[in-house]
Coordinates of C-alpha atoms in Angstrom, one line a residue:
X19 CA 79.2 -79.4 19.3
X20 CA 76.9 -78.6 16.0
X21 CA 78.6 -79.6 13.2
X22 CA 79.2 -76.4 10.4
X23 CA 76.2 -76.9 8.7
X24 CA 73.4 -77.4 11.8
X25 CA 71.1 -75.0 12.6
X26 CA 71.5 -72.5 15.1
X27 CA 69.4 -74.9 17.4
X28 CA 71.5 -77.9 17.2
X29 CA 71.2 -81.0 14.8
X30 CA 67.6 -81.8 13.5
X31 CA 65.4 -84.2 15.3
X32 CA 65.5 -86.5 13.0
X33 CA 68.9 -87.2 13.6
X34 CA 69.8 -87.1 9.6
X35 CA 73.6 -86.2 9.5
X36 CA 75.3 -84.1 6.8
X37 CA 76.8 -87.3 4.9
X38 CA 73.3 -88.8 4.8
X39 CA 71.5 -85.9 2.9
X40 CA 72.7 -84.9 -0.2
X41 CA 70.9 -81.7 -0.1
X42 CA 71.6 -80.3 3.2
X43 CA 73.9 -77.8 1.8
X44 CA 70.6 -76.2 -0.2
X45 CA 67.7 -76.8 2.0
X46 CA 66.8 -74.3 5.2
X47 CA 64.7 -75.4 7.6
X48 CA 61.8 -73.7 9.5
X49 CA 65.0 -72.7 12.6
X50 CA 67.3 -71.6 10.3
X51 CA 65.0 -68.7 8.4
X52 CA 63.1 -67.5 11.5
X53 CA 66.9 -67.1 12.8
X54 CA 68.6 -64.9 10.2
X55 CA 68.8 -61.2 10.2
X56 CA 67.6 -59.4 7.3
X57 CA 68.9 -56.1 7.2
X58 CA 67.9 -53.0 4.1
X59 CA 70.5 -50.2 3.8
X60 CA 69.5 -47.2 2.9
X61 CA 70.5 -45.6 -0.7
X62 CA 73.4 -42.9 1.0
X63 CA 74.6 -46.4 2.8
X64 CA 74.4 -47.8 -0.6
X65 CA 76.5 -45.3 -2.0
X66 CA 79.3 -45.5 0.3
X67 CA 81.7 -42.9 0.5
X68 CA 80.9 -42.7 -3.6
X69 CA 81.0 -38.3 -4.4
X70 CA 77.9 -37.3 -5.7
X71 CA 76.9 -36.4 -9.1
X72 CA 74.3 -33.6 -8.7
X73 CA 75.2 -31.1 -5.2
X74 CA 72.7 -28.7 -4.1
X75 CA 74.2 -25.7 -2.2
X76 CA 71.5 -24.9 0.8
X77 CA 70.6 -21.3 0.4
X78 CA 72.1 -20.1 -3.0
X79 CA 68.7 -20.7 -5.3
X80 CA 67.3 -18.3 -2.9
X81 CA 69.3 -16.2 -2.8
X82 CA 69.7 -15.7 -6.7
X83 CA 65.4 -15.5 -6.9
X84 CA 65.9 -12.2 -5.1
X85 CA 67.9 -10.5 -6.5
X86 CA 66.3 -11.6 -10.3
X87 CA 63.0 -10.2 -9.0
X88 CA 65.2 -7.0 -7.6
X89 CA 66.2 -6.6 -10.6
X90 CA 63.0 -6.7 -12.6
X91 CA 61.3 -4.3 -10.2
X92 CA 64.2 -1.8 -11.1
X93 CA 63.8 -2.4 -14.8
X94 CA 60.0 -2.3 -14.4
X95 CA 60.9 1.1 -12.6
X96 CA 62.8 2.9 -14.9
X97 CA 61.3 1.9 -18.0
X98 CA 58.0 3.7 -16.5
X99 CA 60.1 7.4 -15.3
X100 CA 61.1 7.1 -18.5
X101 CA 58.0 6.5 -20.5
X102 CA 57.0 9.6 -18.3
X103 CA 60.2 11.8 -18.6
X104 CA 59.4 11.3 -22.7
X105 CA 55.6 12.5 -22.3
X106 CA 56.7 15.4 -20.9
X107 CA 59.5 16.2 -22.9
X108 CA 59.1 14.8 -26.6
X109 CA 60.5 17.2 -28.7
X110 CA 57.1 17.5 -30.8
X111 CA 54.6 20.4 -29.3
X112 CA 51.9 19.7 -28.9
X113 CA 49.5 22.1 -30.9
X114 CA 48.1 25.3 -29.6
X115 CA 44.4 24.9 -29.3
X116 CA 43.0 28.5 -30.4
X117 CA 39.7 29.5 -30.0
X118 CA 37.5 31.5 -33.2
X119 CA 37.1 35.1 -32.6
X120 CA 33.9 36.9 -32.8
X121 CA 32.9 38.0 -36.1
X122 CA 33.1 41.9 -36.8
X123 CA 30.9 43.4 -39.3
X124 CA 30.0 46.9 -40.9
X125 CA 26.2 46.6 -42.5
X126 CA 25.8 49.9 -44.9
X127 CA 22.3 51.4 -46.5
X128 CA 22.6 52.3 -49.4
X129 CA 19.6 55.4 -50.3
X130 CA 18.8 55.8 -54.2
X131 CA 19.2 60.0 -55.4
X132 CA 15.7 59.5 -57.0
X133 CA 12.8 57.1 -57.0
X134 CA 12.8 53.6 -57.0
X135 CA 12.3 52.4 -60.7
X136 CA 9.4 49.3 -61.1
X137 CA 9.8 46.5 -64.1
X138 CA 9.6 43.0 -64.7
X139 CA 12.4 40.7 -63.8
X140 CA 13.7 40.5 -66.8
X141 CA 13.3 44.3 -67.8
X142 CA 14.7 45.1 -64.6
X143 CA 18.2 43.1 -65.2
X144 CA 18.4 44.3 -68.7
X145 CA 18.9 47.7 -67.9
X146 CA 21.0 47.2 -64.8
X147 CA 24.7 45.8 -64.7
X148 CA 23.6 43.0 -63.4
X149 CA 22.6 41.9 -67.2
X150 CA 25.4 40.4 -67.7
X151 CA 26.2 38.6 -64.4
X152 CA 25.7 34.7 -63.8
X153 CA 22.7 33.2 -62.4
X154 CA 22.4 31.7 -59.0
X155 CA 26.0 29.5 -58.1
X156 CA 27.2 29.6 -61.4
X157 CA 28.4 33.3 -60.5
X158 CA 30.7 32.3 -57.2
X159 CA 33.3 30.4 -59.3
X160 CA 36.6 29.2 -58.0
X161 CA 39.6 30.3 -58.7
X162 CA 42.7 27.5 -59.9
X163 CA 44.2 26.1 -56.7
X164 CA 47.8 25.4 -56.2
X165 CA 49.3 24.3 -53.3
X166 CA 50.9 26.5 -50.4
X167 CA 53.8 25.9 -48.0
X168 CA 51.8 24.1 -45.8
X169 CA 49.0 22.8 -47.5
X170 CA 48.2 20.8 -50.4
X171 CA 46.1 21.3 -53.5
X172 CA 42.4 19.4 -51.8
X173 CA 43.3 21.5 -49.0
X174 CA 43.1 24.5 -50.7
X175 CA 40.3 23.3 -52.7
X176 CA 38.1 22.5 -49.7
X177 CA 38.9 26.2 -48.3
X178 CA 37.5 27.6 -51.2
X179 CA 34.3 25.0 -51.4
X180 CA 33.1 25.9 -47.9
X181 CA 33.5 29.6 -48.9
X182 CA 31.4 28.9 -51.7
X183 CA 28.7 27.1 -49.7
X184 CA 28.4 29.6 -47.2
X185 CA 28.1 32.1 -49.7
X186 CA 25.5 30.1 -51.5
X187 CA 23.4 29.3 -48.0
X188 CA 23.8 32.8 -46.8
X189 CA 22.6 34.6 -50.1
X190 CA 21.2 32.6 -52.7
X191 CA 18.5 30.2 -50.2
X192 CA 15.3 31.1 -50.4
X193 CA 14.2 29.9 -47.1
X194 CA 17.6 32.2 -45.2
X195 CA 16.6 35.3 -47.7
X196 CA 12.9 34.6 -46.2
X197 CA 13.9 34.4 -42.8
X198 CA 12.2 31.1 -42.6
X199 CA 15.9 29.7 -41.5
X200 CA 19.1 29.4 -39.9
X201 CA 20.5 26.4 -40.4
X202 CA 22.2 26.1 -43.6
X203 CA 24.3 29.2 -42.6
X204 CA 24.6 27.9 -38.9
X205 CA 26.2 24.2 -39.5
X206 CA 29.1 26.0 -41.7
X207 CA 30.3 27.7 -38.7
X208 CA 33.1 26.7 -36.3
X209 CA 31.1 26.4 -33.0
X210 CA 33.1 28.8 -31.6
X211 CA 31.2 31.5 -33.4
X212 CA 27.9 29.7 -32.4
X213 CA 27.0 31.4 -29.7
X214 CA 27.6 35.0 -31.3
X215 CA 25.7 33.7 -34.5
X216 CA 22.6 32.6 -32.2
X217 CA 22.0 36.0 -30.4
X218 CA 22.8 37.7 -33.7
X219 CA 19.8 36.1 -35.0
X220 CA 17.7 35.8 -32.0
X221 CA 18.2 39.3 -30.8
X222 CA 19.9 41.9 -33.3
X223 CA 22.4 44.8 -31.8
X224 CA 23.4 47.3 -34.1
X225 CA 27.2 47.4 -32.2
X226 CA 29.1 45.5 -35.1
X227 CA 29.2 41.7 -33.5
X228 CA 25.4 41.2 -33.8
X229 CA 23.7 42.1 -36.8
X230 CA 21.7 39.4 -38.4
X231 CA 22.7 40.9 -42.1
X232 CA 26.2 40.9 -40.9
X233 CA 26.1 36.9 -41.0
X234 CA 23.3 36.5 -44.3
X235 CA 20.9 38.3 -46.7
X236 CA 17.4 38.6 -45.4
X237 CA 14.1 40.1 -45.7
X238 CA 11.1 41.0 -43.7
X239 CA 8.7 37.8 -45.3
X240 CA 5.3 40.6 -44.4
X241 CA 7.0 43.1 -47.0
X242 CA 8.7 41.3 -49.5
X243 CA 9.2 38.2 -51.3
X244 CA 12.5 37.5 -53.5
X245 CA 12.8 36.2 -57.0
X246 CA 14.1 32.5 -57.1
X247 CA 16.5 34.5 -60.5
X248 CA 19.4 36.0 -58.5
X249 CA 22.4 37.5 -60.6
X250 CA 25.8 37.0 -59.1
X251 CA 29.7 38.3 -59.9
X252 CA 32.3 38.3 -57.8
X253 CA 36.2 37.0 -56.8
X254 CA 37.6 34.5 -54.7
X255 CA 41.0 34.8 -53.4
X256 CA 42.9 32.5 -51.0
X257 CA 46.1 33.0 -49.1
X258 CA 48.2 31.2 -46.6
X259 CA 48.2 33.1 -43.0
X260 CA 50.4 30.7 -41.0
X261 CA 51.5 27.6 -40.9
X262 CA 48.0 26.6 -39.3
X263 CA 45.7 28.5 -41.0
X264 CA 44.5 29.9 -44.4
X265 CA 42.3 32.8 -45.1
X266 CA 39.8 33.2 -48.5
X267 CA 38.2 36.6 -48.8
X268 CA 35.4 36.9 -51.2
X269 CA 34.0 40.0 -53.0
X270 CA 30.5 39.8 -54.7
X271 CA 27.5 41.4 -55.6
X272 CA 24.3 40.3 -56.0
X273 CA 21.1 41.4 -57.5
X274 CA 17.7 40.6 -56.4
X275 CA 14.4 41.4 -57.7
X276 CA 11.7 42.2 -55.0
X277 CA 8.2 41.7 -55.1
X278 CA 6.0 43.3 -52.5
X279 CA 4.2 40.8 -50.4
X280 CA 1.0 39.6 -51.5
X281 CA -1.0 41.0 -48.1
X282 CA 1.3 44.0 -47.2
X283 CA 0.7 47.4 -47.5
X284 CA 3.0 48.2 -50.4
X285 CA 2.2 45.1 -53.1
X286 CA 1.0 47.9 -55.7
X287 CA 3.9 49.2 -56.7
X288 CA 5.5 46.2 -58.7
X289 CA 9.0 44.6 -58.7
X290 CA 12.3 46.6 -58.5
X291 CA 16.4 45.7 -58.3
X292 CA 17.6 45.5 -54.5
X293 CA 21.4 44.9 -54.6
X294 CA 23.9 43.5 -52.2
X295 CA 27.6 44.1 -52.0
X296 CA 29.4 41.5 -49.7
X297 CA 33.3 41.1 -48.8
X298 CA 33.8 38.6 -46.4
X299 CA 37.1 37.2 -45.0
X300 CA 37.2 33.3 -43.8
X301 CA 39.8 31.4 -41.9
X302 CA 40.3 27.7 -41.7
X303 CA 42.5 25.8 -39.4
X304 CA 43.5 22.0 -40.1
X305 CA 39.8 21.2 -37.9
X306 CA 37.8 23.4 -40.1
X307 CA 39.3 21.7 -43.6
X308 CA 38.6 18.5 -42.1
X309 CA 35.3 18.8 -40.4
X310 CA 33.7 21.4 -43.3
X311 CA 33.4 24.5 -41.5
X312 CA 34.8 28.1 -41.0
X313 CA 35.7 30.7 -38.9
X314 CA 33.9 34.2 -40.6
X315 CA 36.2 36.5 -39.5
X316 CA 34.6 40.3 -40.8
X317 CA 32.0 41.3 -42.9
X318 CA 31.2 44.2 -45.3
X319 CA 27.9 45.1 -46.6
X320 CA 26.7 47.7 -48.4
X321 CA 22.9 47.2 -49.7
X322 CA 20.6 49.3 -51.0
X323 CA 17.8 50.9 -52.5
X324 CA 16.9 51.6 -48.7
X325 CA 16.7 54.9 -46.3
X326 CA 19.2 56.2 -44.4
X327 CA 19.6 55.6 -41.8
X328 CA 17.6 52.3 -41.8
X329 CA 17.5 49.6 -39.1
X330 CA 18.8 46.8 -40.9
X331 CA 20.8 44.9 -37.7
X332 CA 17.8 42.3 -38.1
X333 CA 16.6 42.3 -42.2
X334 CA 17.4 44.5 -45.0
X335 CA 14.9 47.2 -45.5
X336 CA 14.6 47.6 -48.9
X337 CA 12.6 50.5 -50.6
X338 CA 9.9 49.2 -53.3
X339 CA 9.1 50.4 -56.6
X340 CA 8.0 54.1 -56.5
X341 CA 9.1 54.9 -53.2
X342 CA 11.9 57.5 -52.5
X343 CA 14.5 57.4 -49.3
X344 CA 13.5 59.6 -46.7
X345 CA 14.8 63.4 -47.3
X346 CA 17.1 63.5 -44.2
X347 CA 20.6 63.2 -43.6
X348 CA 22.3 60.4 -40.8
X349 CA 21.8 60.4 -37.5
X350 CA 24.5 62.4 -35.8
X351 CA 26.0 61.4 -32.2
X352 CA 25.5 63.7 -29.3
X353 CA 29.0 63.8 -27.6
X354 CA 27.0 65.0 -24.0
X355 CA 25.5 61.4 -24.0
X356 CA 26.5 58.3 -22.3
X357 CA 26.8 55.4 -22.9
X358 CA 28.3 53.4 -26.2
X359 CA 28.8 56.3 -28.9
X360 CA 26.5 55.3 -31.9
X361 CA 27.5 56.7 -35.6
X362 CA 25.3 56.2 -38.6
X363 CA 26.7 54.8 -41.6
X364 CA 25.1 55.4 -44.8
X365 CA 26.1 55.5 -48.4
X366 CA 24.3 56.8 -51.6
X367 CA 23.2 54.5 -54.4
X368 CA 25.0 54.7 -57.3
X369 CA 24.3 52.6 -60.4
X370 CA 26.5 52.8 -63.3
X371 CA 25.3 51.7 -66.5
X372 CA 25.4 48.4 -68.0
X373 CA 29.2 47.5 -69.1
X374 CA 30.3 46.7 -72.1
X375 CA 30.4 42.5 -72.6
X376 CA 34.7 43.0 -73.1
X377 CA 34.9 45.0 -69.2
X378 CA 35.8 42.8 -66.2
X379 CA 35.5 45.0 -63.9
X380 CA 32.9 44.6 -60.7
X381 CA 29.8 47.0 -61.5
X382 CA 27.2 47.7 -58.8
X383 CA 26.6 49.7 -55.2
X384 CA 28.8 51.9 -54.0
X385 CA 28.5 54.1 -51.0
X386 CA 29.9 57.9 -51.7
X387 CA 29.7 61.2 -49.4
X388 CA 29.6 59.0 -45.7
X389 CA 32.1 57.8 -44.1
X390 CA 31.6 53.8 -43.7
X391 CA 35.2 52.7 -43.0
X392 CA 35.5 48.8 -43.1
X393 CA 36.5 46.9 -39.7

């Protein structure tokens, strides 16, 4: 029988007992080690029946990503209805987009009672009412602004400034009075009226929308040429129409002096006064104060010396020094005809004499005897 500390295999060869080696309680021999059993348990065998610290429940993390995700779909959801509910139905409304009506105009000949007097420029202003009156822009002066309910001072101001410069482009421009252009009457206009203004100017119809001298002050160039002196008086006046819009009417006259064309058949007879009375009525919306432009809504002319009737839908026809209007009364309308019923309007030319410095008061054409109601 091994003794307690042989090998598995018996006693060693060499026959060495346990009392004879001091160090056979330490030392394993080649047997011994192949012999044991080395055995690794696992961590959970480790652990023993030890509870856990950290205990994941199968299924729950899951379970909870879901619904999170769910949820955020049904926020994403309503936040969007929402968003769309409140663009439908913000209490602020949304502004009513309205378009520029067409411009409606009366143009009126004015025929002198006698023949037309000749002079210089300067003689010819002297003995007119016109003697008195500004020169050029200086005679379309604005009036003090204040504000309104709904718009401010600049506002106002800029009304009355785009007045001015329409005024000024459409009566005082030498190149518009030539008919040698358009434009600076044309840019000043809300493009609404655009199209009206083009045919107006490109084709002329004597049915009160599209009369060129309904729009600006022109003359044939082939019978007369205008003096770069024009006299001007007149009013401004501005008024609040809505809470969108505000209207400036204007009232002035203007004096010319004419020469006859240099090759055309009537450049004997030397200069003479052609007069223009014009009351306009502009609107502006919040686009036209911010964009510098305006809506022309009617127009009053009355010019003369010229005959009547006279053609005048496309240039003023002014009579020249020494001529006389023709001896016949207006057109009348045949109630038989068809088609659009066409009236004349005329006036006659009456000049009062030259006011006193202290009167205010607007001196210059008026028509008299014909009816020519305004629009």
């Amino acid at each position: 029988m091994a003794d307690r500390g042989d090998p598995p295999e018996g006693p060693s060869e060499n026959g060495a007992s346990g009392s004879e080696d001091e160090y056979r309680s330490l030392v394993f021999d080649e047997s011994f080690v192949r012999a044991a059993r080395l055995q690794e348990f696992s961590a959970q065998e480790r652990m023993g029946e030890h509870a856990r610290a950290v205990r994941s429940l199968p299924g729950r993390s899951v379970r909870n990503g879901s619904r999170a995700a769910l949820a955020l779909v049904v926020l994403i959801a309503l936040a969007f209805g929402a968003a769309v509910f409140m663009g439908f139905r913000h209490p602020y409304q949304n502004p009513v987009t309205r378009r520029a009506e067409p411009m409606r105009m009366t143009v009126v000949p004015l025929a002198p009672r006698g023949t037309v007097p000749a002079g210089t420029p300067a003689g010819l202003f002297a003995s007119s009412p016109a003697a008195s009156f500004p020169k050029g822009a200086a005679g379309i002066s604005l009036p003090v602004t204040r504000r309104t309910d709904n718009f401010s001072d600049s506002q106002v101001y800029t009304a009355l400034a785009t007045a001015k410069d329409y005024l000024m482009a459409s009566s005082l421009d030498l190149d518009v009075l030539g008919g040698n252009a358009v434009r600076p009457v044309e840019s000043l206009l809300d493009p609404d009226q655009m199209q009206q203004f083009e045919r107006s100017m490109d084709t002329p119809q004597d049915d009160g929308q599209h009369a060129a001298t309904g729009w600006l002050v022109r003359f044939d160039p082939a019978e007369v040429t205008p003096d770069p002196e024009i006299r001007v008086r007149g009013t401004l006046r501005y008024a609040e129409t809505g809470a969108e819009a505000l209207e400036v009417v204007s009232d002035h006259t203007f004096a010319y002096v004419l020469h006859p064309a240099v090759s055309g058949p009537r450049r004997a007879g030397g200069a003479s006064l052609f007069t223009v009375r014009r009351e306009m009525r502009f609107r502006f919306d919040r686009d036209d104060l911010r964009l510098h432009r305006l809506e022309v809504r009617t127009s009053y002319v009355q010019a003369g010396p010229q005959s009547c009737p006279a053609d005048t839908t496309g240039a003023l026809r002014p009579l020249l020094a020494g001529e006389r209007a023709v001896a016949r009364g207006p057109a009348g309308t045949d109630p038989y005809a068809t088609g659009r019923p066409t009236g004349a309007l005329c006036g006659t030319l009456e000049i009062s004499s030259r006011p006193s410095p202290d009167r205010t008061d607007l001196q210059g054409p008026q028509a008299s005897g014909t009816p020519a109601s305004r629009p």
